[in-house]
CSV table of C-alpha atoms in Angstrom, one decimal:
chain,number,residue,atom,x,y,z
A,106,MET,CA,20.6,21.6,-9.1
A,107,THR,CA,18.7,18.8,-9.2
A,108,LYS,CA,16.3,20.0,-6.9
A,109,VAL,CA,16.1,23.2,-9.3
A,110,LYS,CA,15.6,21.5,-12.5
A,111,ASP,CA,12.0,19.7,-10.9
A,112,LYS,CA,11.0,22.6,-9.6
A,113,THR,CA,11.2,24.2,-13.4
A,114,ALA,CA,9.6,21.3,-14.6
A,115,LEU,CA,6.8,21.0,-11.7
A,116,VAL,CA,6.3,25.0,-12.6
A,117,LEU,CA,5.7,24.1,-16.5
A,118,ASP,CA,3.7,21.0,-16.2
A,119,GLY,CA,1.3,23.5,-14.1
A,120,ASN,CA,1.1,25.8,-16.3
A,121,VAL,CA,0.2,23.2,-19.1
A,122,VAL,CA,-2.6,22.3,-17.3
A,123,LYS,CA,-4.3,25.5,-17.1
A,124,VAL,CA,-3.4,26.0,-20.7
A,125,ARG,CA,-4.6,22.2,-21.6
A,126,LEU,CA,-7.9,22.6,-18.8
A,127,MET,CA,-8.8,26.9,-20.0
A,128,ALA,CA,-8.8,25.7,-24.2
A,129,GLU,CA,-11.2,22.7,-22.9
A,130,ARG,CA,-13.6,25.4,-21.5
A,131,GLN,CA,-13.5,27.6,-23.6
A,132,ALA,CA,-14.6,24.7,-26.8
A,133,SER,CA,-17.1,22.6,-24.8
A,134,ASN,CA,-18.4,26.1,-23.4
A,135,SER,CA,-19.0,24.2,-19.9
A,136,MET,CA,-17.1,25.4,-16.4
A,137,VAL,CA,-17.1,21.9,-15.6
A,138,HIS,CA,-15.0,19.3,-16.6
A,139,ILE,CA,-14.7,15.7,-16.0
A,140,ASP,CA,-11.4,14.6,-14.4
A,141,TRP,CA,-11.5,11.0,-13.3
A,142,LEU,CA,-13.9,8.4,-15.1
A,143,ARG,CA,-14.6,4.6,-14.3
A,144,PHE,CA,-17.2,2.7,-15.8
A,145,THR,CA,-18.2,-1.2,-16.1
A,146,VAL,CA,-19.5,-2.9,-18.8
A,147,ARG,CA,-20.1,-6.9,-19.2
A,148,LEU,CA,-18.0,-9.6,-21.5
A,149,ARG,CA,-21.5,-10.7,-22.8
A,150,ASN,CA,-22.2,-7.3,-23.8
A,151,ALA,CA,-19.1,-6.0,-25.6
A,152,PRO,CA,-18.0,-7.2,-28.7
A,153,PRO,CA,-16.5,-10.2,-29.6
A,154,PHE,CA,-12.7,-10.8,-30.0
A,155,LEU,CA,-12.1,-11.2,-34.0
A,156,THR,CA,-8.8,-10.8,-35.3
A,157,ASP,CA,-10.1,-10.5,-38.7
A,158,LYS,CA,-12.5,-7.0,-37.9
A,159,ARG,CA,-8.8,-5.4,-36.1
A,160,ALA,CA,-7.9,-3.0,-38.6
A,161,GLU,CA,-11.3,-1.5,-37.9
A,162,SER,CA,-10.6,-0.3,-34.5
A,163,THR,CA,-7.6,-0.2,-33.4
A,164,ASN,CA,-4.4,2.5,-33.8
A,165,ILE,CA,-2.7,2.0,-37.6
A,166,TRP,CA,1.3,2.3,-36.1
A,167,ASP,CA,2.6,-1.1,-36.0
A,168,GLU,CA,-0.3,-2.9,-36.2
A,169,GLY,CA,1.1,-6.1,-37.7
A,170,TYR,CA,3.4,-6.0,-34.6
A,171,ARG,CA,0.6,-5.1,-32.0
A,172,LEU,CA,-1.6,-8.0,-33.6
A,173,ASN,CA,1.1,-10.5,-33.7
A,174,LYS,CA,2.0,-9.4,-30.1
A,175,LEU,CA,-2.0,-9.7,-28.6
A,176,LEU,CA,-2.6,-13.0,-29.8
A,177,SER,CA,0.5,-14.4,-28.3
A,178,LEU,CA,0.1,-13.3,-25.1
A,179,ILE,CA,-3.8,-14.9,-25.7
A,180,ASN,CA,-2.7,-18.0,-26.7
A,181,GLU,CA,-0.3,-18.2,-23.6
A,182,LEU,CA,-3.6,-18.0,-21.4
A,183,PRO,CA,-5.9,-20.4,-19.5
A,184,ASP,CA,-8.8,-21.6,-22.4
A,185,HIS,CA,-11.6,-19.7,-19.9
A,186,GLU,CA,-9.3,-16.0,-19.6
A,187,ARG,CA,-8.5,-15.6,-23.5
A,188,ASP,CA,-11.9,-14.4,-24.7
A,189,ALA,CA,-11.8,-11.8,-22.0
A,190,CYS,CA,-7.8,-10.7,-23.0
A,191,GLY,CA,-9.1,-9.8,-26.3
A,192,GLN,CA,-12.1,-8.2,-25.4
A,193,GLY,CA,-10.8,-5.7,-23.2
A,194,ALA,CA,-7.2,-5.3,-26.0
A,195,ASP,CA,-10.5,-3.7,-27.9
A,196,LEU,CA,-12.1,-1.3,-25.5
A,197,ALA,CA,-8.6,-0.6,-24.2
A,198,ASP,CA,-8.6,0.5,-28.7
A,199,ARG,CA,-11.8,2.2,-28.2
A,200,VAL,CA,-11.0,3.9,-25.3
A,201,CYS,CA,-8.2,5.1,-26.9
A,202,MET,CA,-9.0,6.6,-29.4
A,203,ALA,CA,-12.1,8.4,-28.0
A,204,LEU,CA,-9.3,9.7,-25.5
A,205,GLY,CA,-7.6,11.3,-28.8
A,206,PHE,CA,-4.3,10.5,-30.9
A,207,GLU,CA,-1.8,11.0,-28.7
A,208,PHE,CA,-3.6,7.5,-26.7
A,209,ASN,CA,-2.8,4.0,-27.3
A,210,ARG,CA,-2.5,0.6,-25.6
A,211,GLY,CA,-0.1,-0.7,-24.1
A,212,THR,CA,1.5,-3.9,-26.2
A,213,GLU,CA,1.9,-5.9,-22.7
A,214,ALA,CA,-1.1,-6.7,-20.1
A,215,LEU,CA,0.1,-5.8,-16.6
A,216,LYS,CA,-0.7,-7.6,-13.4
A,217,GLY,CA,-4.5,-5.7,-12.5
A,218,HIS,CA,-5.2,-3.6,-9.8
A,219,ASP,CA,-8.9,-3.3,-7.9
A,220,PHE,CA,-9.2,-7.2,-7.6
A,221,TYR,CA,-8.9,-7.4,-11.4
A,222,LYS,CA,-6.5,-10.2,-12.9
A,223,ARG,CA,-4.9,-8.7,-15.2
A,224,ARG,CA,-5.2,-4.6,-17.1
A,225,TRP,CA,-4.5,-2.9,-20.4
A,226,PRO,CA,-2.6,0.0,-20.0
A,227,ILE,CA,-3.6,2.7,-21.6
A,228,GLN,CA,-0.5,5.2,-22.3
A,229,ARG,CA,-0.2,9.1,-23.3
A,230,ASN,CA,3.9,9.9,-24.3
A,231,GLY,CA,4.6,6.3,-22.5
A,232,ALA,CA,3.0,6.7,-19.0
A,233,GLU,CA,0.2,4.3,-18.1
A,234,VAL,CA,-2.6,7.2,-17.1
A,235,GLY,CA,-5.3,4.5,-17.2
A,236,TRP,CA,-6.5,0.9,-17.5
A,237,VAL,CA,-9.0,-1.8,-18.3
A,238,GLY,CA,-8.7,-4.4,-16.3
A,239,PHE,CA,-10.3,-7.7,-16.9
A,240,GLY,CA,-10.3,-11.5,-14.9
A,241,ALA,CA,-11.0,-11.7,-10.9
A,242,ALA,CA,-8.1,-12.2,-8.9
A,243,SER,CA,-9.7,-15.2,-7.0
A,244,ASP,CA,-12.5,-18.1,-6.7
A,245,SER,CA,-15.0,-16.2,-5.0
A,246,PRO,CA,-18.6,-15.6,-5.6
A,247,LYS,CA,-18.6,-12.0,-5.7
A,248,GLN,CA,-14.8,-12.6,-7.6
A,249,ARG,CA,-17.0,-15.2,-10.4
A,250,ALA,CA,-19.1,-11.9,-11.1
A,251,GLN,CA,-16.6,-9.8,-11.8
A,252,ALA,CA,-14.6,-11.9,-14.3
A,253,GLU,CA,-17.5,-11.3,-16.7
A,254,SER,CA,-16.8,-7.9,-16.1
A,255,LEU,CA,-14.3,-5.4,-18.0
A,256,HIS,CA,-13.3,-2.3,-16.0
A,257,VAL,CA,-11.9,1.2,-17.4
A,258,ASN,CA,-10.5,3.7,-15.1
A,259,LEU,CA,-8.9,6.6,-16.3
A,260,TYR,CA,-6.8,9.3,-14.5
A,261,GLY,CA,-7.8,13.1,-14.2
A,262,VAL,CA,-4.6,13.5,-17.1
A,263,ALA,CA,-6.2,11.5,-19.5
A,264,CYS,CA,-9.2,13.0,-19.0
A,265,THR,CA,-7.6,16.4,-18.9
A,266,PHE,CA,-5.0,15.7,-22.1
A,267,ALA,CA,-8.0,13.9,-24.1
A,268,GLU,CA,-8.9,16.0,-27.6
A,269,HIS,CA,-12.1,17.7,-27.1
A,270,GLY,CA,-15.5,15.6,-27.7
A,271,TRP,CA,-13.9,12.9,-25.4
A,272,ALA,CA,-16.6,13.3,-23.0
A,273,GLU,CA,-19.4,12.3,-25.7
A,274,ARG,CA,-18.2,10.1,-27.2
A,275,MET,CA,-16.8,8.2,-24.3
A,276,ALA,CA,-20.8,8.4,-23.2
A,277,ARG,CA,-21.3,7.2,-26.8
A,278,ILE,CA,-19.4,3.5,-25.5
A,279,ILE,CA,-21.0,3.3,-22.9
A,280,ASP,CA,-24.3,3.4,-23.8
A,281,GLU,CA,-23.8,1.2,-26.6
A,282,LEU,CA,-21.9,-1.5,-24.2
A,283,GLN,CA,-24.8,-1.4,-21.6
A,284,GLY,CA,-21.7,-0.3,-19.7
A,285,LYS,CA,-22.1,1.3,-16.4
A,286,ILE,CA,-20.3,4.2,-14.5
A,287,THR,CA,-19.0,3.7,-11.3
A,288,ARG,CA,-17.3,6.9,-10.4
A,289,ALA,CA,-16.9,10.3,-12.1
A,290,ASP,CA,-14.9,13.6,-10.8
A,291,LEU,CA,-17.0,16.8,-11.6
A,292,ALA,CA,-14.0,19.5,-11.9
A,293,LEU,CA,-14.7,23.6,-10.9
A,294,ASP,CA,-11.5,25.9,-11.2
A,295,PHE,CA,-11.2,28.6,-10.3
A,296,PHE,CA,-7.6,29.6,-11.7
A,297,ASP,CA,-7.5,33.3,-10.7
A,298,GLY,CA,-9.1,32.5,-6.6
A,299,PHE,CA,-12.5,32.0,-5.0
A,300,SER,CA,-13.2,35.2,-2.8
A,301,GLY,CA,-12.5,34.9,0.2
A,302,GLY,CA,-10.9,31.5,-1.0
A,303,ILE,CA,-11.1,28.3,1.1
A,304,GLU,CA,-11.6,29.5,4.3
A,305,ARG,CA,-14.7,31.0,3.2
A,306,VAL,CA,-16.1,27.9,2.4
A,307,LEU,CA,-15.2,26.5,5.8
A,308,GLU,CA,-17.1,29.6,6.6
A,309,GLU,CA,-19.9,28.7,4.4
A,310,TYR,CA,-19.8,25.2,5.8
A,311,ARG,CA,-21.2,26.4,9.1
A,312,ALA,CA,-23.2,28.2,9.0
A,313,GLY,CA,-24.7,25.9,7.3
A,314,LEU,CA,-25.1,26.7,3.6
A,315,CYS,CA,-23.7,23.7,2.4
A,316,ASP,CA,-26.3,21.6,3.4
A,317,SER,CA,-27.7,19.7,0.7
A,318,TYR,CA,-31.6,18.6,0.4
A,319,GLY,CA,-32.0,19.4,4.6
A,320,HIS,CA,-28.7,16.8,4.7
A,321,THR,CA,-25.2,18.4,6.8
A,322,PRO,CA,-22.3,17.0,5.3
A,323,ALA,CA,-19.4,15.3,7.0
A,324,LEU,CA,-16.7,17.3,7.2
A,325,ARG,CA,-13.2,16.1,7.6
A,326,ASP,CA,-9.8,18.9,6.7
A,327,ILE,CA,-6.7,18.1,5.3
A,328,ASN,CA,-3.0,19.9,5.8
A,329,TRP,CA,-5.0,22.9,7.6
A,330,ALA,CA,-1.7,23.7,10.0
A,331,LYS,CA,0.8,24.1,7.2
A,332,GLY,CA,-1.7,26.5,5.8
A,333,CYS,CA,-0.8,25.6,3.0
A,334,SER,CA,-2.4,22.9,-0.1
A,335,ARG,CA,-5.5,22.8,1.9
A,336,SER,CA,-8.2,20.5,1.4
A,337,LEU,CA,-11.4,20.4,3.1
A,338,TYR,CA,-14.0,17.3,2.4
A,339,LEU,CA,-17.6,17.9,2.8
A,340,GLY,CA,-19.6,14.5,2.1
A,341,SER,CA,-18.7,11.1,2.0
A,342,LYS,CA,-17.8,8.3,-0.9
A,343,ASP,CA,-20.2,5.5,1.4
A,344,ALA,CA,-22.7,8.2,-0.1
A,345,GLY,CA,-21.5,8.6,-3.3
A,346,LYS,CA,-20.9,12.3,-2.9
A,347,GLU,CA,-17.6,14.0,-1.7
A,348,THR,CA,-16.5,17.0,-3.2
A,349,ASN,CA,-12.8,17.6,-2.3
A,350,ILE,CA,-12.0,21.6,-2.3
A,351,TYR,CA,-8.5,22.2,-2.4
A,352,GLU,CA,-5.6,24.2,-3.1
A,353,LYS,CA,-4.5,23.4,-6.8
A,354,GLY,CA,-1.9,26.2,-7.2
A,355,ASP,CA,-0.4,24.9,-4.4
A,356,GLN,CA,-0.5,21.4,-5.8
A,357,LEU,CA,1.1,22.0,-8.6
A,358,PHE,CA,3.2,24.9,-8.8
A,359,GLY,CA,4.5,24.6,-5.3
A,360,GLU,CA,3.5,25.6,-2.2
A,361,LYS,CA,5.9,29.1,-2.3
A,362,VAL,CA,4.7,30.0,-6.1
A,363,GLY,CA,1.6,31.5,-3.9
A,364,SER,CA,-0.8,30.7,-6.6
A,365,LYS,CA,-4.3,31.3,-5.7
A,366,TRP,CA,-5.9,28.8,-8.1
A,367,LEU,CA,-9.4,27.2,-5.9
A,368,ARG,CA,-10.6,23.5,-7.6
A,369,PHE,CA,-13.9,22.5,-6.9
A,370,GLU,CA,-13.9,19.0,-6.9
A,371,LEU,CA,-17.2,16.8,-7.1
A,372,ARG,CA,-16.7,13.0,-7.0
A,373,TYR,CA,-19.5,10.5,-8.1
A,374,GLY,CA,-19.5,7.5,-7.0
A,375,ASN,CA,-22.6,4.4,-7.4
A,376,LYS,CA,-22.2,2.4,-4.5
A,377,VAL,CA,-26.2,4.2,-3.3
A,378,ARG,CA,-26.7,5.7,-7.0
A,379,VAL,CA,-26.8,5.8,-10.6
A,380,LEU,CA,-24.8,7.3,-12.6
A,381,ASP,CA,-26.4,8.4,-16.0
A,382,THR,CA,-24.6,8.8,-19.1
A,383,ASP,CA,-25.6,12.5,-19.7
A,384,LEU,CA,-22.7,13.1,-16.8
A,385,LEU,CA,-20.4,13.4,-19.6
A,386,ARG,CA,-22.6,15.9,-22.1
A,387,ARG,CA,-23.7,17.9,-19.2
A,388,PRO,CA,-21.1,18.0,-16.3
A,389,SER,CA,-22.5,21.9,-15.4
A,390,ASP,CA,-25.5,20.1,-14.5
A,391,PHE,CA,-24.7,17.6,-12.5
A,392,PHE,CA,-22.6,20.2,-10.7
A,393,ALA,CA,-25.2,22.6,-10.0
A,394,GLY,CA,-27.6,19.4,-8.8
A,395,ALA,CA,-25.4,18.4,-6.2
A,396,SER,CA,-26.9,21.1,-3.8
A,397,ASP,CA,-28.1,25.1,-3.5
A,398,TRP,CA,-24.9,25.6,-2.6
A,399,HIS,CA,-22.9,23.7,-5.8
A,400,ALA,CA,-25.1,25.7,-7.8
A,401,ALA,CA,-23.8,28.9,-6.1
A,402,VAL,CA,-20.6,28.4,-6.3
A,403,LEU,CA,-21.1,27.9,-10.0
A,404,ARG,CA,-23.2,30.7,-10.6
A,405,GLU,CA,-20.1,32.5,-9.1
A,406,ALA,CA,-17.5,31.1,-11.6
A,407,GLY,CA,-20.2,32.8,-14.3
A,408,ASP,CA,-22.4,29.6,-15.3
A,409,VAL,CA,-25.7,29.0,-14.9
A,410,ALA,CA,-27.0,25.5,-15.6
A,411,ALA,CA,-30.3,23.6,-14.9
A,412,ALA,CA,-29.4,21.7,-11.7
A,413,GLU,CA,-30.4,18.0,-12.4
A,414,TYR,CA,-30.0,15.9,-9.1
A,415,ILE,CA,-29.1,12.2,-8.9
A,416,ALA,CA,-30.9,10.3,-6.4
A,417,TYR,CA,-29.3,8.4,-3.4
A,418,THR,CA,-31.4,4.8,-3.2
A,419,PRO,CA,-30.6,4.0,0.5
A,420,LYS,CA,-29.0,1.3,1.7
A,421,PRO,CA,-32.1,-0.9,2.7
A,422,ALA,CA,-33.3,-0.6,-1.0
A,423,LEU,CA,-30.6,-2.2,-2.4
A,424,MET,CA,-30.8,-5.0,-0.1
A,425,HIS,CA,-34.1,-5.8,-1.2
A,426,VAL,CA,-33.5,-6.3,-4.2
A,427,LYS,CA,-30.4,-8.2,-3.8
A,428,ALA,CA,-32.7,-10.6,-2.0
A,429,GLU,CA,-35.2,-10.3,-4.3
A,430,CYS,CA,-32.9,-11.4,-7.3
A,431,THR,CA,-31.5,-14.4,-5.3
A,432,ARG,CA,-34.9,-15.8,-4.5
A,433,ASN,CA,-35.7,-15.2,-8.3
A,434,ALA,CA,-32.4,-16.9,-9.6
A,435,LEU,CA,-33.2,-20.1,-6.6
A,436,HIS,CA,-36.4,-20.7,-8.6
A,437,LEU,CA,-35.6,-20.5,-11.8
A,438,LEU,CA,-32.7,-22.9,-11.5
A,439,ASN,CA,-34.6,-25.5,-9.4
A,440,ASN,CA,-37.5,-25.3,-11.0
A,441,ALA,CA,-37.3,-23.5,-14.5
A,442,ALA,CA,-34.1,-24.6,-15.7
A,443,PRO,CA,-34.8,-27.9,-17.4
A,444,SER,CA,-38.1,-26.1,-19.3
A,445,ILE,CA,-35.6,-23.7,-20.0
A,446,ALA,CA,-32.9,-25.3,-21.5
A,447,LEU,CA,-35.7,-28.2,-23.4
A,448,ALA,CA,-36.4,-24.9,-24.7
A,449,PHE,CA,-33.3,-24.0,-26.0
A,450,LYS,CA,-32.5,-27.2,-27.6
A,451,TYR,CA,-35.6,-28.0,-30.0
A,452,LEU,CA,-37.3,-24.5,-30.9
A,453,THR,CA,-35.8,-22.0,-33.5
A,454,GLU,CA,-33.8,-19.1,-32.4
A,455,GLU,CA,-37.3,-16.8,-33.8
A,456,GLN,CA,-39.6,-19.0,-31.6
A,457,PHE,CA,-37.2,-18.8,-28.5
A,458,LEU,CA,-36.7,-15.7,-28.9
A,459,GLU,CA,-41.1,-15.1,-29.0
A,460,LEU,CA,-40.7,-16.8,-25.9
A,461,VAL,CA,-38.3,-14.6,-23.8
A,462,THR,CA,-38.2,-11.3,-25.0
A,463,ASP,CA,-41.0,-8.4,-24.2
A,464,LYS,CA,-42.0,-10.1,-21.1
A,465,LYS,CA,-43.8,-8.3,-17.5
A,466,LYS,CA,-40.7,-8.7,-15.2
A,467,PRO,CA,-42.1,-11.0,-12.1
A,468,LYS,CA,-44.4,-9.6,-9.6
A,469,ARG,CA,-41.8,-9.2,-6.8
A,470,LEU,CA,-39.6,-7.5,-9.1
A,471,SER,CA,-41.7,-4.5,-10.6
A,472,SER,CA,-41.1,-2.2,-8.4
A,473,PHE,CA,-37.1,-2.2,-9.4
A,474,SER,CA,-36.1,-0.1,-12.1
A,475,HIS,CA,-33.6,-1.6,-14.9
A,476,ALA,CA,-30.6,-0.2,-13.5
A,477,ASP,CA,-31.3,-1.7,-9.7
A,478,LEU,CA,-31.7,-5.1,-11.6
A,479,SER,CA,-28.5,-5.3,-14.1
A,480,GLU,CA,-26.2,-6.1,-11.1
A,481,ALA,CA,-28.1,-7.4,-8.8
A,482,TYR,CA,-29.3,-10.4,-11.1
A,483,SER,CA,-25.7,-11.2,-12.6
A,484,ALA,CA,-24.7,-11.3,-8.8
A,485,ALA,CA,-27.4,-13.5,-7.7
A,486,PHE,CA,-26.8,-16.1,-10.1
A,487,ALA,CA,-22.7,-16.3,-9.7
A,488,GLN,CA,-23.7,-17.4,-6.3
A,489,PHE,CA,-24.8,-20.6,-7.4
A,490,VAL,CA,-23.2,-21.1,-11.1
A,491,VAL,CA,-20.0,-21.3,-11.7
A,492,PRO,CA,-18.7,-20.3,-15.6
A,493,ARG,CA,-17.8,-23.4,-18.1
A,494,SER,CA,-15.1,-21.8,-19.8
A,495,GLY,CA,-14.9,-20.8,-23.4
A,496,PRO,CA,-17.9,-19.0,-25.4
A,497,VAL,CA,-21.3,-19.5,-24.7
A,498,ALA,CA,-22.2,-21.3,-28.5
A,499,GLN,CA,-20.2,-23.9,-27.4
A,500,SER,CA,-20.4,-24.6,-23.6
A,501,LEU,CA,-24.3,-25.4,-25.0
A,502,GLN,CA,-23.2,-27.5,-27.5
């Protein structure tokens, strides 16, 4: 009996997912939807934690209890973790508001994931559907840089059940906080089946139709011996562009139902690519921009988009910008730091800002974009500078 109930629940959940996706497709007028999202925000770009303003940015239910619980937790943390904890909670609240009424931040900070020391869970109906990570799990140079950031990870279920317009709202948050998208999955569903099925995809790959800008993507397959719940992976995570074509109906309803639902899920990563927030606003364009084959699949689904290509940045170029930023950081610390410290101490704020704003980049860094420098420069300093505890204003007194 238990097994039957479990199967029935699975089918009902699958139908709910399908109905929700179809409604989102109609509301957004886009065949492609965001199915996973991760982004990082530097602590210095996130608003400071201010208890008297929290009512403006959090859910209204049991606000006094939630705030007291948060303050109690923060007070138990070491000094250098308190700001990050509060800022992480604020960001989690903003993310929940962007997702919609059904979402809320958990009242307890849990053990972290992906080398973050702790995380604020993002919940829907009591289940964790994402999180905001803060703090570093170790004191290594790389981890010290991570400690200066907050990371948001939204699972597929959060994206699926978020209220219409959530992706645009999330894009505004990322832009406002100068965040960086680290992963975004773009999903295209053929609910009633894809002509020729997943076998056709394999045939087209072998015929070279899936080649992207003259390059044949790597191929791996899963569950083909079973003949059900099959997947094809084209591309690689290391290249920052991987497409998973899989039998979604088997996953949701079970193989015996015989669902024809096939999903094309394009997964972009930021290892060697810069992911613009327009990806959240125009997912169909970026799906079509992955290759001519992706654009053709999208047309077959009934959607014609203006292909938007995400450029590939070769690893040697990434290593080059890191090396140049390290060189510049050493020069600043060894030669210019004392003069900058004097200027900061004795000039007025207006004079100091005039000194450091609207200046050209050093010649050796002039060829790199803002996106190239944003992470590399911060990481370069993290190798040599151990952040002091407490707010910046206090550390400079």
